[in-house]
CSV table of C-alpha atoms and ligand atoms in Angstrom, one decimal:
chain,number,residue,atom,x,y,z
A,178,UNK,CA,0.0,0.0,0.0
A,179,UNK,CA,1.4,3.3,-1.0
A,180,UNK,CA,-0.7,5.8,0.9
A,181,UNK,CA,-3.9,6.3,2.8
A,182,UNK,CA,-6.1,9.3,3.1
A,183,UNK,CA,-9.4,9.5,5.1
A,184,UNK,CA,-10.8,6.1,4.5
A,185,UNK,CA,-9.3,5.5,1.1
A,186,UNK,CA,-6.0,4.1,0.2
A,187,UNK,CA,-3.9,3.5,-2.8
A,188,UNK,CA,-2.8,-0.1,-3.4
A,189,UNK,CA,-0.1,-1.0,-5.9
A,190,UNK,CA,-0.7,-4.4,-7.5
A,191,UNK,CA,0.6,-5.8,-10.8
A,192,UNK,CA,2.3,-2.6,-11.6
A,193,UNK,CA,-0.9,-0.6,-11.3
A,194,UNK,CA,-2.3,1.7,-8.7
A,195,UNK,CA,-5.8,1.1,-7.4
A,196,UNK,CA,-7.7,3.5,-5.2
A,197,UNK,CA,-9.5,1.4,-2.6
A,198,UNK,CA,-11.9,1.8,0.2
A,199,UNK,CA,-11.3,0.1,3.5
A,200,UNK,CA,-13.8,-2.5,4.3
A,201,UNK,CA,-16.2,-1.3,7.0
A,202,UNK,CA,-15.1,-3.9,9.5
A,203,UNK,CA,-11.6,-2.6,9.4
A,204,UNK,CA,-12.6,0.9,10.3
A,205,UNK,CA,-14.3,0.1,13.5
A,206,UNK,CA,-13.3,2.2,16.4
A,207,UNK,CA,-12.3,5.8,15.8
A,208,UNK,CA,-9.1,5.3,17.6
A,209,UNK,CA,-7.8,2.7,15.3
A,210,UNK,CA,-9.0,4.0,11.9
A,211,UNK,CA,-6.1,6.3,11.4
A,212,UNK,CA,-3.5,3.6,11.6
A,213,UNK,CA,-5.4,0.6,10.5
A,214,UNK,CA,-3.7,0.7,7.1
A,215,UNK,CA,-0.6,2.7,6.5
A,216,UNK,CA,2.0,3.2,3.8
A,217,UNK,CA,4.0,0.0,3.5
A,218,UNK,CA,1.2,-2.3,4.6
A,219,UNK,CA,0.6,-5.5,2.6
A,220,UNK,CA,-3.1,-5.9,2.1
A,221,UNK,CA,-5.5,-8.3,0.5
A,222,UNK,CA,-8.1,-6.5,-1.7
A,223,UNK,CA,-10.9,-7.2,-4.1
A,224,UNK,CA,-11.4,-5.3,-7.3
A,225,UNK,CA,-14.9,-4.0,-7.6
A,226,UNK,CA,-14.9,-2.2,-10.9
A,227,UNK,CA,-11.9,-0.8,-12.7
A,228,UNK,CA,-13.3,2.6,-13.6
A,229,UNK,CA,-9.8,4.1,-13.7
A,230,UNK,CA,-9.1,7.6,-12.6
A,231,UNK,CA,-10.0,8.6,-9.0
A,232,UNK,CA,-13.0,6.4,-8.6
A,233,UNK,CA,-12.4,3.7,-6.0
A,234,UNK,CA,-11.8,0.5,-7.8
A,235,UNK,CA,-11.3,-1.9,-4.9
A,236,UNK,CA,-12.0,-2.8,-1.3
A,237,UNK,CA,-9.3,-3.6,1.1
A,238,UNK,CA,-10.4,-6.7,2.9
A,239,UNK,CA,-7.6,-7.3,5.3
A,240,UNK,CA,-4.3,-5.9,6.4
A,241,UNK,CA,-1.7,-8.6,6.6
A,242,UNK,CA,0.5,-8.9,9.7
A,243,UNK,CA,3.3,-6.4,9.8
A,244,UNK,CA,7.0,-7.3,10.0
A,245,UNK,CA,7.5,-4.0,11.8
A,246,UNK,CA,6.1,-0.5,12.0
A,247,UNK,CA,7.3,2.9,13.0
A,248,UNK,CA,5.1,4.9,15.3
A,249,UNK,CA,5.2,8.1,17.2
A,250,UNK,CA,3.2,9.5,20.0
A,251,UNK,CA,0.7,12.1,19.0
A,252,UNK,CA,0.1,14.1,22.0
A,253,UNK,CA,-2.8,16.3,21.3
A,254,UNK,CA,-3.4,17.9,24.6
A,255,UNK,CA,-7.1,17.2,25.0
A,256,UNK,CA,-7.1,13.7,23.6
A,257,UNK,CA,-4.1,12.3,25.4
A,258,UNK,CA,-1.3,10.2,24.1
A,259,UNK,CA,-2.0,8.0,21.2
A,260,UNK,CA,0.0,5.8,19.0
A,261,UNK,CA,0.3,7.1,15.5
A,262,UNK,CA,1.7,4.5,13.0
A,263,UNK,CA,3.6,6.2,10.2
A,264,UNK,CA,4.7,3.3,8.2
A,265,UNK,CA,4.9,-0.5,8.1
A,266,UNK,CA,7.3,-3.1,6.8
A,267,UNK,CA,10.3,-0.9,6.3
A,268,UNK,CA,13.9,-2.0,5.9
A,269,UNK,CA,15.7,1.2,6.8
A,270,UNK,CA,15.5,4.7,8.1
A,271,UNK,CA,17.6,7.3,6.1
A,272,UNK,CA,18.5,10.2,8.4
A,273,UNK,CA,19.2,13.3,6.3
A,274,UNK,CA,21.2,16.0,8.0
A,275,UNK,CA,22.6,19.1,6.3
A,276,UNK,CA,26.1,20.4,7.0
A,277,UNK,CA,24.5,23.9,7.2
A,278,UNK,CA,21.2,25.6,6.6
A,279,UNK,CA,19.9,24.2,8.9
A,280,UNK,CA,23.0,23.4,11.0
A,281,UNK,CA,22.9,20.1,13.0
A,282,UNK,CA,20.9,20.4,16.2
A,283,UNK,CA,22.4,18.8,19.2
A,284,UNK,CA,21.4,15.2,19.6
A,285,UNK,CA,19.1,15.2,16.6
A,286,UNK,CA,20.8,12.7,14.4
A,287,UNK,CA,21.4,10.5,17.5
A,288,UNK,CA,17.7,10.6,18.3
A,289,UNK,CA,16.7,9.5,14.8
A,290,UNK,CA,19.3,6.7,14.7
A,291,UNK,CA,18.2,5.6,18.1
A,292,UNK,CA,14.7,5.4,16.7
A,293,UNK,CA,16.0,3.1,13.9
A,294,UNK,CA,17.5,0.8,16.6
A,295,UNK,CA,14.2,0.9,18.5
A,296,UNK,CA,12.2,-0.3,15.5
A,297,UNK,CA,14.9,-2.8,14.5
A,298,UNK,CA,15.6,-1.4,11.1
A,299,UNK,CA,18.9,-0.3,9.5
A,300,UNK,CA,20.0,3.3,10.1
A,301,UNK,CA,21.7,5.2,7.3
A,302,UNK,CA,23.1,8.7,7.8
A,303,UNK,CA,23.2,11.0,4.9
A,304,UNK,CA,25.2,14.1,5.4
A,305,UNK,CA,23.9,16.5,2.7
A,306,UNK,CA,24.8,20.0,1.4
A,307,UNK,CA,28.5,19.1,1.5
A,308,UNK,CA,28.9,21.8,-1.2
A,309,UNK,CA,28.3,24.5,1.4
A,310,UNK,CA,31.2,23.8,3.7
A,311,UNK,CA,33.9,21.3,2.8
A,312,UNK,CA,35.5,21.6,6.2
A,313,UNK,CA,32.4,20.9,8.2
A,314,UNK,CA,31.5,18.1,5.8
A,315,UNK,CA,34.8,16.4,6.5
A,316,UNK,CA,34.4,16.6,10.3
A,317,UNK,CA,35.4,13.3,11.9
A,318,UNK,CA,32.3,13.3,14.1
A,319,UNK,CA,30.3,12.0,11.1
A,320,UNK,CA,32.8,9.2,10.7
A,321,UNK,CA,32.1,8.1,14.2
A,322,UNK,CA,28.7,7.0,13.2
A,323,UNK,CA,30.2,4.9,10.4
A,324,UNK,CA,32.3,3.2,13.1
A,325,UNK,CA,29.3,2.1,15.1
A,326,UNK,CA,26.3,0.6,13.3
A,327,UNK,CA,25.5,2.9,10.6
A,328,UNK,CA,26.2,3.5,7.0
A,329,UNK,CA,27.4,7.0,6.2
A,330,UNK,CA,27.0,8.9,2.9
A,331,UNK,CA,28.1,12.4,2.1
A,332,UNK,CA,26.0,14.0,-0.6
A,333,UNK,CA,25.0,17.2,-2.3
A,334,UNK,CA,21.7,17.4,-4.1
A,335,UNK,CA,23.1,20.6,-5.6
A,336,UNK,CA,26.2,19.3,-7.3
A,337,UNK,CA,25.1,15.6,-7.5
A,338,UNK,CA,28.0,14.4,-5.5
A,339,UNK,CA,27.2,11.1,-3.7
A,340,UNK,CA,23.7,11.0,-5.2
A,341,UNK,CA,24.5,7.7,-7.0
A,342,UNK,CA,25.6,6.1,-3.8
A,343,UNK,CA,22.4,7.4,-2.2
A,344,UNK,CA,20.3,5.9,-5.0
A,345,UNK,CA,22.2,2.6,-4.7
A,346,UNK,CA,21.5,2.5,-1.0
A,347,UNK,CA,17.7,2.6,-1.7
A,348,UNK,CA,17.7,-0.1,-4.3
A,349,UNK,CA,15.4,-3.0,-3.5
A,350,UNK,CA,14.6,-1.7,-0.1
A,351,UNK,CA,11.7,0.1,1.7
A,352,UNK,CA,13.1,3.2,3.2
A,353,UNK,CA,11.9,6.2,5.2
A,354,UNK,CA,13.6,9.6,4.9
A,355,UNK,CA,13.7,11.4,8.2
A,356,UNK,CA,15.3,14.7,9.2
A,357,UNK,CA,14.7,18.3,10.1
A,358,UNK,CA,12.9,20.6,7.7
A,359,UNK,CA,15.2,22.0,4.9
A,360,UNK,CA,18.0,19.4,5.1
A,361,UNK,CA,17.3,18.4,1.5
A,362,UNK,CA,15.3,15.2,1.8
A,363,UNK,CA,13.0,16.0,-1.1
A,364,UNK,CA,15.8,17.4,-3.2
A,365,UNK,CA,17.9,14.3,-2.8
A,366,UNK,CA,15.0,12.1,-3.6
A,367,UNK,CA,14.1,14.1,-6.7
A,368,UNK,CA,17.6,14.1,-7.9
A,369,UNK,CA,18.2,10.4,-7.3
A,370,UNK,CA,15.0,9.1,-8.8
A,371,UNK,CA,13.8,11.7,-11.2
A,372,UNK,CA,10.5,11.9,-9.4
A,373,UNK,CA,8.8,15.3,-9.6
A,374,UNK,CA,8.5,16.4,-6.1
A,375,UNK,CA,8.0,19.7,-4.4
A,376,UNK,CA,11.1,21.1,-2.9
A,377,UNK,CA,10.9,23.5,0.1
A,378,UNK,CA,9.1,22.1,3.1
A,379,UNK,CA,5.4,22.1,3.8
A,380,UNK,CA,5.7,22.8,7.5
A,381,UNK,CA,8.0,25.7,6.6
A,382,UNK,CA,5.4,27.1,4.2
A,383,UNK,CA,2.4,26.9,6.5
A,384,UNK,CA,4.6,28.4,9.2
A,385,UNK,CA,2.6,26.6,11.9
A,386,UNK,CA,5.6,24.8,13.3
A,387,UNK,CA,3.5,21.7,13.6
A,388,UNK,CA,5.2,18.4,13.2
A,389,UNK,CA,2.4,16.0,14.0
A,390,UNK,CA,0.6,15.9,10.7
A,391,UNK,CA,3.0,13.6,9.1
A,392,UNK,CA,1.4,11.9,6.1
A,393,UNK,CA,3.7,9.2,4.9
A,394,UNK,CA,3.5,8.3,1.3
A,395,UNK,CA,5.5,5.6,-0.5
A,396,UNK,CA,7.0,6.1,-4.0
A,397,UNK,CA,8.0,3.2,-6.1
A,398,UNK,CA,11.5,3.8,-7.3
A,399,UNK,CA,11.4,1.3,-10.2
A,400,UNK,CA,13.8,-1.4,-9.1
A,401,UNK,CA,11.7,-3.1,-6.4
A,402,UNK,CA,12.5,-0.4,-3.9
A,403,UNK,CA,10.1,2.1,-2.3
A,404,UNK,CA,10.8,5.2,-0.4
A,405,UNK,CA,8.8,7.5,1.7
A,406,UNK,CA,9.5,11.2,2.1
A,407,UNK,CA,8.3,12.9,5.2
A,408,UNK,CA,7.6,16.4,6.2
A,409,UNK,CA,10.4,17.9,8.3
A,410,UNK,CA,10.2,16.9,11.9
A,411,UNK,CA,11.2,19.0,14.9
A,412,UNK,CA,11.6,16.2,17.3
A,413,UNK,CA,10.7,12.6,17.3
A,414,UNK,CA,9.0,10.9,20.2
A,415,UNK,CA,9.1,7.2,19.4
A,416,UNK,CA,6.2,5.3,20.8
A,417,UNK,CA,7.0,3.4,24.0
A,418,UNK,CA,10.6,4.1,24.6
A,419,UNK,CA,11.3,4.2,28.3
A,420,UNK,CA,14.4,5.7,30.0
A,421,UNK,CA,15.8,2.2,30.7
A,422,UNK,CA,15.4,1.2,27.1
A,423,UNK,CA,17.5,4.0,25.9
A,424,UNK,CA,20.8,2.4,26.5
A,425,UNK,CA,20.0,-0.4,24.1
A,426,UNK,CA,19.5,2.2,21.4
A,427,UNK,CA,23.1,3.4,21.7
A,428,UNK,CA,25.0,0.4,20.3
A,429,UNK,CA,28.3,1.9,21.1
A,430,UNK,CA,27.4,2.2,24.8
A,431,UNK,CA,26.6,-1.5,25.3
A,432,UNK,CA,30.1,-2.9,25.8
A,433,UNK,CA,31.3,-0.1,28.2
A,434,UNK,CA,28.0,-0.4,30.1
A,435,UNK,CA,28.8,-3.9,31.0
A,436,UNK,CA,31.4,-2.4,33.3
A,437,UNK,CA,29.0,-0.2,35.3
A,438,UNK,CA,28.8,-1.0,39.0
A,439,UNK,CA,25.0,-0.8,39.0
A,440,UNK,CA,22.8,-2.7,36.6
A,441,UNK,CA,20.3,0.2,36.9
A,442,UNK,CA,23.0,2.7,35.9
A,443,UNK,CA,21.7,5.5,33.7
A,444,UNK,CA,25.3,6.7,32.9
A,445,UNK,CA,24.7,10.1,34.3
A,446,UNK,CA,25.6,10.7,38.0
A,447,UNK,CA,26.2,7.2,39.1
A,448,UNK,CA,29.7,6.2,40.5
A,449,UNK,CA,31.8,3.6,38.7
A,450,UNK,CA,30.1,4.0,35.4
A,451,UNK,CA,31.6,2.2,32.5
A,452,UNK,CA,30.1,4.6,29.9
A,453,UNK,CA,31.5,7.7,31.6
A,454,UNK,CA,34.9,6.0,31.9
A,455,UNK,CA,34.7,5.3,28.1
A,456,UNK,CA,34.0,9.0,27.6
A,457,UNK,CA,37.0,9.9,29.7
A,458,UNK,CA,39.2,7.6,27.8
A,459,UNK,CA,38.1,9.1,24.5
A,460,UNK,CA,36.4,5.9,23.3
A,461,UNK,CA,33.0,7.6,23.2
A,462,UNK,CA,33.0,11.3,22.2
A,463,UNK,CA,31.8,13.8,24.7
A,464,UNK,CA,29.1,15.0,22.2
A,465,UNK,CA,27.7,11.5,21.8
A,466,UNK,CA,27.3,11.2,25.6
A,467,UNK,CA,25.7,14.6,25.8
A,468,UNK,CA,23.3,13.6,23.1
A,469,UNK,CA,22.3,10.6,25.1
A,470,UNK,CA,21.8,12.7,28.3
A,471,UNK,CA,19.7,15.1,26.3
A,472,UNK,CA,17.4,12.3,25.1
A,473,UNK,CA,17.3,10.7,28.5
A,474,UNK,CA,16.2,14.1,30.0
A,475,UNK,CA,13.4,14.3,27.4
A,476,UNK,CA,12.2,10.8,28.1
A,477,UNK,CA,12.1,11.5,31.8
A,478,UNK,CA,10.2,14.7,31.2
A,479,UNK,CA,7.6,13.0,29.0
A,480,UNK,CA,7.2,10.1,31.5
A,481,UNK,CA,6.5,12.5,34.4
A,482,UNK,CA,4.1,14.5,32.2
A,483,UNK,CA,2.1,11.5,31.2
A,484,UNK,CA,1.2,10.4,34.8
A,485,UNK,CA,-0.7,13.5,35.9
A,486,UNK,CA,-2.3,14.1,32.6
A,487,UNK,CA,-3.8,10.6,32.5
A,488,UNK,CA,-5.2,11.0,36.0
A,489,UNK,CA,-6.8,14.3,35.2
A,490,UNK,CA,-8.8,12.8,32.4
A,491,UNK,CA,-10.5,10.2,34.6
B,537,GDP,N1,23.5,24.1,-1.5
B,537,GDP,C1,22.7,23.1,-1.4
B,537,GDP,N2,21.3,23.3,-1.2
B,537,GDP,C2,20.5,22.2,-1.1
B,537,GDP,C3,21.0,20.9,-1.2
B,537,GDP,N3,19.9,20.0,-1.0
B,537,GDP,C4,18.8,20.8,-0.9
B,537,GDP,N4,19.2,22.1,-1.0
B,537,GDP,C5,18.2,23.3,-0.8
B,537,GDP,O1,17.7,23.3,0.5
B,537,GDP,C6,16.3,23.7,0.5
B,537,GDP,C7,15.4,22.7,1.2
B,537,GDP,O2,15.4,21.5,0.4
B,537,GDP,P1,14.3,20.4,0.5
B,537,GDP,O3,14.7,19.3,-0.4
B,537,GDP,O4,13.0,21.0,0.4
B,537,GDP,O5,14.5,19.9,2.0
B,537,GDP,P2,13.5,19.0,2.9
B,537,GDP,O6,12.7,19.9,3.8
B,537,GDP,O7,14.5,18.2,3.7
B,537,GDP,O8,12.7,18.2,2.0
B,537,GDP,C8,16.0,24.0,-1.0
B,537,GDP,O9,16.1,25.3,-1.2
B,537,GDP,C9,17.0,23.2,-1.7
B,537,GDP,O10,17.3,23.7,-3.0
B,537,GDP,C10,22.4,20.7,-1.3
B,537,GDP,O11,22.9,19.6,-1.3
B,537,GDP,N5,23.2,21.8,-1.4
B,538,MG,MG1,10.6,17.9,1.9
B,539,ZN,ZN1,26.8,3.6,33.6
């Protein structure tokens, strides 16, 4: 399934796109209807009439079990925390960060790569706009990620440098592009695939600073691969990550953490912490540890926020 919009969805089958309705049974329960079928879902559907054009030509009978899914918390104040599924059955998350314009935000790349770990998909880091600042582009900090678990690409959608490697990395896989607004996600995708896409971000244009209205849409890229662009996101609050899970989302912290005195160590203020020792020894860069602490703080804040809010609603 390529995309869904208010009760309809577009299903790709036999090389053709079919606009389908969701079978009534699937839509039961308001809560669930938004995420019952999302981009990347495999569905079984029945053709009704092939009228062509925008007329629905099928009915989705069932959504097949998902290999995985990526969800975030949508925290609309009055309605409480809800799971918002963005996409299903993906192979990798491609994090796009620009060298400049916008400059990297502290901990942002780390947060998105941690999300890839959380969802059990590959994380690829694409450093874009290398044409703007060769020195910043060559910064060894980026190579640190390549030394852990992640593939690293340096690209310019402007000059085309690295774009072939980018395209190659998408081949045959289902990918999701994530990154702040303006980092060049849409430009890279357009340049690599030849798809006609609108450059310049939606959230930027509406100026509302909202990041919750993510509509994820999959584009077939012609060689068995699919890719979803996403509107720029300001933050990312993966569904159901607790403070104690965070360590497992930093693969480079695992070995040093085995040396921590306390099994409950959060690697912040605790004595005899293996992770902090690794930072002191230069094995883990200071900025990487700071990124971890930043995310940890955010998780704690949202955990403590959740409690009172839930009680108030009852
Ligand atoms: N100099 C330079 N500009 C770029 C590059 N990639 C994208 N841009 C520009 O950055 C702006 C935002 O690009 P866009 O693709 O819309 O970013 P998105 O929000 O991540 O989808 C546009 O003005 C692009 O022309 C690049 O590699 N180098
Ligand atoms: Mg875009
Ligand atoms: Zn520790």
